[in-house]
mmCIF file of N, CA and C in Angstrom:
data_model
loop_
_atom_site.group_PDB
_atom_site.id
_atom_site.type_symbol
_atom_site.label_atom_id
_atom_site.label_comp_id
_atom_site.label_asym_id
_atom_site.label_seq_id
_atom_site.Cartn_x
_atom_site.Cartn_y
_atom_site.Cartn_z
ATOM 1 N N UNK A 13 190.160 144.103 220.362
ATOM 2 C CA UNK A 13 190.202 143.919 221.795
ATOM 3 C C UNK A 13 191.594 143.416 222.160
ATOM 4 N N UNK A 14 192.232 144.075 223.092
ATOM 5 C CA UNK A 14 193.556 143.689 223.553
ATOM 6 C C UNK A 14 193.420 142.829 224.798
ATOM 7 N N UNK A 15 194.141 141.707 224.808
ATOM 8 C CA UNK A 15 194.059 140.749 225.907
ATOM 9 C C UNK A 15 195.422 140.637 226.579
ATOM 10 N N UNK A 16 195.419 140.638 227.893
ATOM 11 C CA UNK A 16 196.661 140.499 228.647
ATOM 12 C C UNK A 16 197.115 139.045 228.689
ATOM 13 N N UNK A 17 198.391 138.856 228.887
ATOM 14 C CA UNK A 17 198.964 137.509 228.982
ATOM 15 C C UNK A 17 198.247 136.699 230.057
ATOM 16 N N UNK A 18 197.934 135.453 229.721
ATOM 17 C CA UNK A 18 197.338 134.474 230.638
ATOM 18 C C UNK A 18 195.971 134.895 231.195
ATOM 19 N N UNK A 19 195.325 135.883 230.590
ATOM 20 C CA UNK A 19 194.008 136.335 231.061
ATOM 21 C C UNK A 19 192.915 135.497 230.403
ATOM 22 N N UNK A 20 192.802 134.251 230.844
ATOM 23 C CA UNK A 20 191.838 133.341 230.229
ATOM 24 C C UNK A 20 190.390 133.736 230.516
ATOM 25 N N UNK A 21 190.153 134.521 231.556
ATOM 26 C CA UNK A 21 188.807 135.025 231.828
ATOM 27 C C UNK A 21 188.343 135.918 230.674
ATOM 28 N N UNK A 22 189.273 136.575 230.015
ATOM 29 C CA UNK A 22 188.938 137.465 228.906
ATOM 30 C C UNK A 22 188.366 136.715 227.703
ATOM 31 N N UNK A 23 188.594 135.417 227.617
ATOM 32 C CA UNK A 23 188.056 134.631 226.497
ATOM 33 C C UNK A 23 186.532 134.702 226.507
ATOM 34 N N UNK A 24 185.931 134.663 227.672
ATOM 35 C CA UNK A 24 184.479 134.808 227.776
ATOM 36 C C UNK A 24 184.010 136.168 227.296
ATOM 37 N N UNK A 25 184.754 137.204 227.621
ATOM 38 C CA UNK A 25 184.409 138.553 227.160
ATOM 39 C C UNK A 25 184.507 138.651 225.642
ATOM 40 N N UNK A 26 185.492 137.994 225.057
ATOM 41 C CA UNK A 26 185.617 137.971 223.593
ATOM 42 C C UNK A 26 184.360 137.347 222.990
ATOM 43 N N UNK A 27 183.938 136.213 223.537
ATOM 44 C CA UNK A 27 182.744 135.539 223.002
ATOM 45 C C UNK A 27 181.511 136.421 223.121
ATOM 46 N N UNK A 28 181.305 137.066 224.256
ATOM 47 C CA UNK A 28 180.133 137.922 224.451
ATOM 48 C C UNK A 28 180.138 139.105 223.497
ATOM 49 N N UNK A 29 181.285 139.758 223.368
ATOM 50 C CA UNK A 29 181.365 140.921 222.481
ATOM 51 C C UNK A 29 181.181 140.520 221.028
ATOM 52 N N UNK A 30 181.733 139.361 220.662
ATOM 53 C CA UNK A 30 181.577 138.882 219.291
ATOM 54 C C UNK A 30 180.118 138.573 218.986
ATOM 55 N N UNK A 31 179.442 137.859 219.888
ATOM 56 C CA UNK A 31 178.029 137.525 219.674
ATOM 57 C C UNK A 31 177.200 138.805 219.536
ATOM 58 N N UNK A 32 177.472 139.782 220.372
ATOM 59 C CA UNK A 32 176.763 141.057 220.294
ATOM 60 C C UNK A 32 177.014 141.749 218.953
ATOM 61 N N UNK A 33 178.259 141.773 218.513
ATOM 62 C CA UNK A 33 178.590 142.414 217.237
ATOM 63 C C UNK A 33 177.909 141.697 216.074
ATOM 64 N N UNK A 34 177.914 140.382 216.097
ATOM 65 C CA UNK A 34 177.291 139.629 214.998
ATOM 66 C C UNK A 34 175.788 139.884 214.945
ATOM 67 N N UNK A 35 175.142 140.001 216.090
ATOM 68 C CA UNK A 35 173.731 140.361 216.118
ATOM 69 C C UNK A 35 173.506 141.758 215.553
ATOM 70 N N UNK A 36 174.356 142.685 215.949
ATOM 71 C CA UNK A 36 174.269 144.065 215.461
ATOM 72 C C UNK A 36 174.495 144.133 213.948
ATOM 73 N N UNK A 37 175.415 143.305 213.450
ATOM 74 C CA UNK A 37 175.716 143.288 212.016
ATOM 75 C C UNK A 37 174.698 142.502 211.200
ATOM 76 N N UNK A 38 173.749 141.845 211.866
ATOM 77 C CA UNK A 38 172.706 141.120 211.152
ATOM 78 C C UNK A 38 173.084 139.722 210.697
ATOM 79 N N UNK A 39 174.107 139.134 211.317
ATOM 80 C CA UNK A 39 174.521 137.769 210.961
ATOM 81 C C UNK A 39 174.641 136.892 212.221
ATOM 82 N N UNK A 40 173.577 136.839 213.033
ATOM 83 C CA UNK A 40 173.658 136.054 214.266
ATOM 84 C C UNK A 40 173.846 134.559 214.014
ATOM 85 N N UNK A 41 173.538 134.098 212.813
ATOM 86 C CA UNK A 41 173.700 132.672 212.501
ATOM 87 C C UNK A 41 175.164 132.231 212.513
ATOM 88 N N UNK A 42 176.084 133.172 212.474
ATOM 89 C CA UNK A 42 177.512 132.845 212.521
ATOM 90 C C UNK A 42 178.037 132.732 213.949
ATOM 91 N N UNK A 43 177.237 133.120 214.926
ATOM 92 C CA UNK A 43 177.728 133.297 216.289
ATOM 93 C C UNK A 43 178.291 132.023 216.911
ATOM 94 N N UNK A 44 177.592 130.907 216.829
ATOM 95 C CA UNK A 44 178.059 129.699 217.517
ATOM 96 C C UNK A 44 179.430 129.256 217.007
ATOM 97 N N UNK A 45 179.564 129.161 215.693
ATOM 98 C CA UNK A 45 180.843 128.727 215.121
ATOM 99 C C UNK A 45 181.922 129.774 215.358
ATOM 100 N N UNK A 46 181.584 131.040 215.171
ATOM 101 C CA UNK A 46 182.563 132.112 215.368
ATOM 102 C C UNK A 46 183.062 132.148 216.806
ATOM 103 N N UNK A 47 182.160 131.968 217.771
ATOM 104 C CA UNK A 47 182.564 131.956 219.177
ATOM 105 C C UNK A 47 183.491 130.788 219.480
ATOM 106 N N UNK A 48 183.138 129.610 219.013
ATOM 107 C CA UNK A 48 183.956 128.426 219.265
ATOM 108 C C UNK A 48 185.362 128.602 218.704
ATOM 109 N N UNK A 49 185.448 128.990 217.439
ATOM 110 C CA UNK A 49 186.761 129.107 216.803
ATOM 111 C C UNK A 49 187.565 130.267 217.372
ATOM 112 N N UNK A 50 186.902 131.358 217.705
ATOM 113 C CA UNK A 50 187.594 132.492 218.327
ATOM 114 C C UNK A 50 188.157 132.091 219.681
ATOM 115 N N UNK A 51 187.368 131.350 220.457
ATOM 116 C CA UNK A 51 187.845 130.876 221.760
ATOM 117 C C UNK A 51 189.099 130.043 221.608
ATOM 118 N N UNK A 52 189.110 129.178 220.609
ATOM 119 C CA UNK A 52 190.279 128.326 220.374
ATOM 120 C C UNK A 52 191.510 129.162 220.040
ATOM 121 N N UNK A 53 191.382 130.114 219.119
ATOM 122 C CA UNK A 53 192.549 130.906 218.710
ATOM 123 C C UNK A 53 193.042 131.810 219.830
ATOM 124 N N UNK A 54 192.116 132.434 220.542
ATOM 125 C CA UNK A 54 192.521 133.328 221.638
ATOM 126 C C UNK A 54 193.186 132.520 222.753
ATOM 127 N N UNK A 55 192.599 131.400 223.115
ATOM 128 C CA UNK A 55 193.177 130.566 224.164
ATOM 129 C C UNK A 55 194.567 130.086 223.764
ATOM 130 N N UNK A 56 194.720 129.645 222.515
ATOM 131 C CA UNK A 56 196.043 129.228 222.036
ATOM 132 C C UNK A 56 197.056 130.357 222.180
ATOM 133 N N UNK A 57 196.668 131.553 221.768
ATOM 134 C CA UNK A 57 197.595 132.685 221.833
ATOM 135 C C UNK A 57 197.985 132.988 223.275
ATOM 136 N N UNK A 58 197.029 132.947 224.183
ATOM 137 C CA UNK A 58 197.325 133.278 225.580
ATOM 138 C C UNK A 58 198.113 132.184 226.286
ATOM 139 N N UNK A 59 197.819 130.933 225.980
ATOM 140 C CA UNK A 59 198.498 129.829 226.663
ATOM 141 C C UNK A 59 199.879 129.518 226.085
ATOM 142 N N UNK A 60 200.006 129.566 224.784
ATOM 143 C CA UNK A 60 201.220 129.054 224.145
ATOM 144 C C UNK A 60 202.261 130.111 223.799
ATOM 145 N N UNK A 61 201.939 131.372 224.005
ATOM 146 C CA UNK A 61 202.936 132.405 223.726
ATOM 147 C C UNK A 61 203.479 133.025 225.004
ATOM 148 N N UNK A 62 202.738 132.899 226.098
ATOM 149 C CA UNK A 62 203.169 133.518 227.349
ATOM 150 C C UNK A 62 203.034 135.028 227.320
ATOM 151 N N UNK A 63 202.327 135.526 226.322
ATOM 152 C CA UNK A 63 202.146 136.969 226.167
ATOM 153 C C UNK A 63 200.685 137.255 225.863
ATOM 154 N N UNK A 64 200.377 138.491 225.657
ATOM 155 C CA UNK A 64 199.009 138.885 225.340
ATOM 156 C C UNK A 64 198.690 138.672 223.871
ATOM 157 N N UNK A 65 197.503 139.119 223.488
ATOM 158 C CA UNK A 65 197.045 138.969 222.117
ATOM 159 C C UNK A 65 196.098 140.116 221.782
ATOM 160 N N UNK A 66 195.867 140.291 220.488
ATOM 161 C CA UNK A 66 194.895 141.272 220.011
ATOM 162 C C UNK A 66 193.875 140.526 219.162
ATOM 163 N N UNK A 67 192.599 140.700 219.491
ATOM 164 C CA UNK A 67 191.493 140.051 218.786
ATOM 165 C C UNK A 67 190.792 141.092 217.930
ATOM 166 N N UNK A 68 190.466 140.722 216.701
ATOM 167 C CA UNK A 68 189.753 141.638 215.810
ATOM 168 C C UNK A 68 188.746 140.850 214.986
ATOM 169 N N UNK A 69 187.588 141.425 214.773
ATOM 170 C CA UNK A 69 186.542 140.816 213.952
ATOM 171 C C UNK A 69 186.017 141.869 212.982
ATOM 172 N N UNK A 70 185.884 141.463 211.710
ATOM 173 C CA UNK A 70 185.400 142.374 210.673
ATOM 174 C C UNK A 70 184.410 141.624 209.796
ATOM 175 N N UNK A 71 183.292 142.265 209.477
ATOM 176 C CA UNK A 71 182.362 141.728 208.497
ATOM 177 C C UNK A 71 182.552 142.531 207.225
ATOM 178 N N UNK A 72 182.978 141.854 206.166
ATOM 179 C CA UNK A 72 183.272 142.543 204.910
ATOM 180 C C UNK A 72 181.981 142.840 204.140
ATOM 181 N N UNK A 73 182.104 143.645 203.107
ATOM 182 C CA UNK A 73 180.949 144.021 202.288
ATOM 183 C C UNK A 73 180.297 142.799 201.636
ATOM 184 N N UNK A 74 181.083 141.754 201.349
ATOM 185 C CA UNK A 74 180.518 140.542 200.743
ATOM 186 C C UNK A 74 180.104 139.513 201.806
ATOM 187 N N UNK A 75 179.894 139.994 203.049
ATOM 188 C CA UNK A 75 179.394 139.200 204.173
ATOM 189 C C UNK A 75 180.295 138.030 204.553
ATOM 190 N N UNK A 76 181.594 138.283 204.528
ATOM 191 C CA UNK A 76 182.579 137.336 205.068
ATOM 192 C C UNK A 76 182.989 137.860 206.436
ATOM 193 N N UNK A 77 182.885 136.991 207.425
ATOM 194 C CA UNK A 77 183.363 137.345 208.755
ATOM 195 C C UNK A 77 184.817 136.919 208.843
ATOM 196 N N UNK A 78 185.682 137.870 209.125
ATOM 197 C CA UNK A 78 187.100 137.576 209.288
ATOM 198 C C UNK A 78 187.485 137.852 210.729
ATOM 199 N N UNK A 79 188.025 136.839 211.370
ATOM 200 C CA UNK A 79 188.505 136.932 212.748
ATOM 201 C C UNK A 79 190.021 136.814 212.699
ATOM 202 N N UNK A 80 190.710 137.710 213.397
ATOM 203 C CA UNK A 80 192.165 137.669 213.490
ATOM 204 C C UNK A 80 192.582 137.723 214.948
ATOM 205 N N UNK A 81 193.569 136.897 215.286
ATOM 206 C CA UNK A 81 194.177 136.929 216.614
ATOM 207 C C UNK A 81 195.674 137.124 216.405
ATOM 208 N N UNK A 82 196.161 138.248 216.876
ATOM 209 C CA UNK A 82 197.572 138.597 216.698
ATOM 210 C C UNK A 82 198.314 138.392 218.011
ATOM 211 N N UNK A 83 199.496 137.789 217.915
ATOM 212 C CA UNK A 83 200.370 137.679 219.081
ATOM 213 C C UNK A 83 201.782 138.073 218.668
ATOM 214 N N UNK A 84 202.685 138.132 219.622
ATOM 215 C CA UNK A 84 204.030 138.638 219.330
ATOM 216 C C UNK A 84 205.087 137.537 219.290
ATOM 217 N N UNK A 85 204.677 136.317 218.947
ATOM 218 C CA UNK A 85 205.603 135.192 218.824
ATOM 219 C C UNK A 85 205.575 134.702 217.383
ATOM 220 N N UNK A 86 206.736 134.518 216.790
ATOM 221 C CA UNK A 86 206.787 134.098 215.385
ATOM 222 C C UNK A 86 206.718 132.587 215.195
ATOM 223 N N UNK A 87 206.718 131.832 216.275
ATOM 224 C CA UNK A 87 206.586 130.370 216.162
ATOM 225 C C UNK A 87 205.199 130.043 215.621
ATOM 226 N N UNK A 88 205.160 129.207 214.578
ATOM 227 C CA UNK A 88 203.885 128.839 213.978
ATOM 228 C C UNK A 88 203.123 127.866 214.867
ATOM 229 N N UNK A 89 201.802 127.997 214.894
ATOM 230 C CA UNK A 89 201.018 127.044 215.677
ATOM 231 C C UNK A 89 201.052 125.676 215.009
ATOM 232 N N UNK A 90 200.942 124.639 215.805
ATOM 233 C CA UNK A 90 200.971 123.291 215.250
ATOM 234 C C UNK A 90 199.745 122.498 215.652
ATOM 235 N N UNK A 91 199.359 121.609 214.766
ATOM 236 C CA UNK A 91 198.245 120.715 215.067
ATOM 237 C C UNK A 91 198.781 119.449 215.723
ATOM 238 N N UNK A 92 197.984 118.872 216.600
ATOM 239 C CA UNK A 92 198.336 117.592 217.205
ATOM 240 C C UNK A 92 198.278 116.536 216.110
ATOM 241 N N UNK A 93 199.277 115.691 216.064
ATOM 242 C CA UNK A 93 199.352 114.668 215.023
ATOM 243 C C UNK A 93 199.445 113.291 215.660
ATOM 244 N N UNK A 94 199.242 112.287 214.855
ATOM 245 C CA UNK A 94 199.400 110.913 215.318
ATOM 246 C C UNK A 94 198.068 110.250 215.587
ATOM 247 N N UNK A 95 198.142 108.988 215.919
ATOM 248 C CA UNK A 95 196.945 108.174 216.116
ATOM 249 C C UNK A 95 196.093 108.658 217.286
ATOM 250 N N UNK A 96 196.714 109.255 218.300
ATOM 251 C CA UNK A 96 195.976 109.686 219.483
ATOM 252 C C UNK A 96 195.366 111.080 219.351
ATOM 253 N N UNK A 97 195.657 111.795 218.273
ATOM 254 C CA UNK A 97 195.214 113.179 218.132
ATOM 255 C C UNK A 97 193.696 113.315 218.215
ATOM 256 N N UNK A 98 192.979 112.393 217.620
ATOM 257 C CA UNK A 98 191.520 112.477 217.587
ATOM 258 C C UNK A 98 190.903 112.360 218.978
ATOM 259 N N UNK A 99 191.579 111.683 219.896
ATOM 260 C CA UNK A 99 191.019 111.438 221.215
ATOM 261 C C UNK A 99 191.684 112.249 222.322
ATOM 262 N N UNK A 100 192.572 113.136 221.962
ATOM 263 C CA UNK A 100 193.280 113.945 222.952
ATOM 264 C C UNK A 100 192.315 114.905 223.650
ATOM 265 N N UNK A 101 192.617 115.242 224.893
ATOM 266 C CA UNK A 101 191.776 116.176 225.647
ATOM 267 C C UNK A 101 192.207 117.621 225.463
ATOM 268 N N UNK A 102 193.312 117.848 224.769
ATOM 269 C CA UNK A 102 193.752 119.208 224.449
ATOM 270 C C UNK A 102 194.486 119.159 223.118
ATOM 271 N N UNK A 103 194.762 120.341 222.577
ATOM 272 C CA UNK A 103 195.528 120.397 221.339
ATOM 273 C C UNK A 103 194.708 120.161 220.090
ATOM 274 N N UNK A 104 193.383 120.323 220.188
ATOM 275 C CA UNK A 104 192.535 120.061 219.034
ATOM 276 C C UNK A 104 191.969 121.334 218.414
ATOM 277 N N UNK A 105 192.376 122.487 218.904
ATOM 278 C CA UNK A 105 191.815 123.750 218.435
ATOM 279 C C UNK A 105 191.974 123.981 216.949
ATOM 280 N N UNK A 106 193.168 123.760 216.429
ATOM 281 C CA UNK A 106 193.375 123.981 215.000
ATOM 282 C C UNK A 106 192.640 122.954 214.150
ATOM 283 N N UNK A 107 192.436 121.757 214.686
ATOM 284 C CA UNK A 107 191.620 120.771 213.972
ATOM 285 C C UNK A 107 190.191 121.285 213.819
ATOM 286 N N UNK A 108 189.660 121.909 214.867
ATOM 287 C CA UNK A 108 188.325 122.487 214.798
ATOM 288 C C UNK A 108 188.276 123.642 213.807
ATOM 289 N N UNK A 109 189.274 124.494 213.855
ATOM 290 C CA UNK A 109 189.330 125.632 212.926
ATOM 291 C C UNK A 109 189.356 125.117 211.491
ATOM 292 N N UNK A 110 190.198 124.145 211.244
ATOM 293 C CA UNK A 110 190.311 123.580 209.898
ATOM 294 C C UNK A 110 188.995 122.955 209.434
ATOM 295 N N UNK A 111 188.287 122.297 210.334
ATOM 296 C CA UNK A 111 187.053 121.605 209.980
ATOM 297 C C UNK A 111 185.871 122.547 209.790
ATOM 298 N N UNK A 112 185.810 123.639 210.551
ATOM 299 C CA UNK A 112 184.608 124.465 210.568
ATOM 300 C C UNK A 112 184.719 125.789 209.820
ATOM 301 N N UNK A 113 185.912 126.302 209.652
ATOM 302 C CA UNK A 113 186.075 127.597 208.973
ATOM 303 C C UNK A 113 186.018 127.399 207.459
ATOM 304 N N UNK A 114 185.542 128.419 206.762
ATOM 305 C CA UNK A 114 185.557 128.383 205.298
ATOM 306 C C UNK A 114 186.978 128.546 204.770
ATOM 307 N N UNK A 115 187.787 129.296 205.485
ATOM 308 C CA UNK A 115 189.213 129.411 205.186
ATOM 309 C C UNK A 115 189.910 129.864 206.459
ATOM 310 N N UNK A 116 191.204 129.588 206.524
ATOM 311 C CA UNK A 116 191.984 129.999 207.695
ATOM 312 C C UNK A 116 193.455 129.973 207.325
ATOM 313 N N UNK A 117 194.279 130.596 208.154
ATOM 314 C CA UNK A 117 195.708 130.578 207.914
ATOM 315 C C UNK A 117 196.464 131.337 208.987
ATOM 316 N N UNK A 118 197.758 131.430 208.764
ATOM 317 C CA UNK A 118 198.656 132.136 209.669
ATOM 318 C C UNK A 118 199.545 133.025 208.817
ATOM 319 N N UNK A 119 199.674 134.272 209.203
ATOM 320 C CA UNK A 119 200.546 135.215 208.519
ATOM 321 C C UNK A 119 201.622 135.672 209.489
ATOM 322 N N UNK A 120 202.877 135.442 209.132
ATOM 323 C CA UNK A 120 203.980 135.946 209.949
ATOM 324 C C UNK A 120 204.149 137.431 209.698
ATOM 325 N N UNK A 121 204.442 138.150 210.754
ATOM 326 C CA UNK A 121 204.731 139.577 210.667
ATOM 327 C C UNK A 121 206.036 139.803 211.407
ATOM 328 N N UNK A 122 206.642 140.928 211.187
ATOM 329 C CA UNK A 122 207.909 141.209 211.838
ATOM 330 C C UNK A 122 207.837 141.157 213.348
ATOM 331 N N UNK A 123 206.671 141.471 213.890
ATOM 332 C CA UNK A 123 206.511 141.512 215.339
ATOM 333 C C UNK A 123 205.707 140.330 215.877
ATOM 334 N N UNK A 124 205.545 139.286 215.095
ATOM 335 C CA UNK A 124 204.788 138.124 215.558
ATOM 336 C C UNK A 124 204.019 137.483 214.421
ATOM 337 N N UNK A 125 202.776 137.115 214.713
ATOM 338 C CA UNK A 125 201.953 136.466 213.693
ATOM 339 C C UNK A 125 200.494 136.807 213.917
ATOM 340 N N UNK A 126 199.715 136.573 212.876
ATOM 341 C CA UNK A 126 198.266 136.675 212.946
ATOM 342 C C UNK A 126 197.704 135.335 212.503
ATOM 343 N N UNK A 127 196.902 134.728 213.358
ATOM 344 C CA UNK A 127 196.170 133.529 213.001
ATOM 345 C C UNK A 127 194.739 133.974 212.741
ATOM 346 N N UNK A 128 194.187 133.558 211.614
ATOM 347 C CA UNK A 128 192.884 134.078 211.193
ATOM 348 C C UNK A 128 192.008 132.953 210.645
ATOM 349 N N UNK A 129 190.712 133.254 210.628
ATOM 350 C CA UNK A 129 189.762 132.395 209.914
ATOM 351 C C UNK A 129 188.650 133.253 209.359
ATOM 352 N N UNK A 130 187.952 132.691 208.382
ATOM 353 C CA UNK A 130 186.813 133.362 207.790
ATOM 354 C C UNK A 130 185.624 132.412 207.748
ATOM 355 N N UNK A 131 184.451 133.009 207.973
ATOM 356 C CA UNK A 131 183.181 132.310 207.827
ATOM 357 C C UNK A 131 182.338 133.095 206.827
ATOM 358 N N UNK A 132 181.650 132.383 205.963
ATOM 359 C CA UNK A 132 180.818 133.022 204.941
ATOM 360 C C UNK A 132 179.362 132.789 205.288
ATOM 361 N N UNK A 133 178.552 133.827 205.173
ATOM 362 C CA UNK A 133 177.126 133.669 205.421
ATOM 363 C C UNK A 133 176.500 132.873 204.276
ATOM 364 N N UNK A 134 175.455 132.155 204.617
ATOM 365 C CA UNK A 134 174.793 131.294 203.614
ATOM 366 C C UNK A 134 174.015 132.090 202.595
#
């Protein structure tokens, strides 16, 4: 799914389409966590790059859900640090991804980066 710059309304569409796909793929138990983390990555890409993003979700043969959000900025995302980070009202998205995803990371590409996470079915 391709998202236009600053189109935060599209984040809701990402969540709806993802939940529908997970139900179709037979792994609806991943929906709540996948929606939350996808919302965080998509919102970060739209707010902090000033450009659009591309969202992709794949369920692998070994039942790993891989979510990727690609943008065209090579600056790496950063986590909020310091004593106030835990109580901040924004900037906690990557903390959530780190806490809830089975794995996650960022891959630089010549035209930007891909921020991804994976969830494994039980």
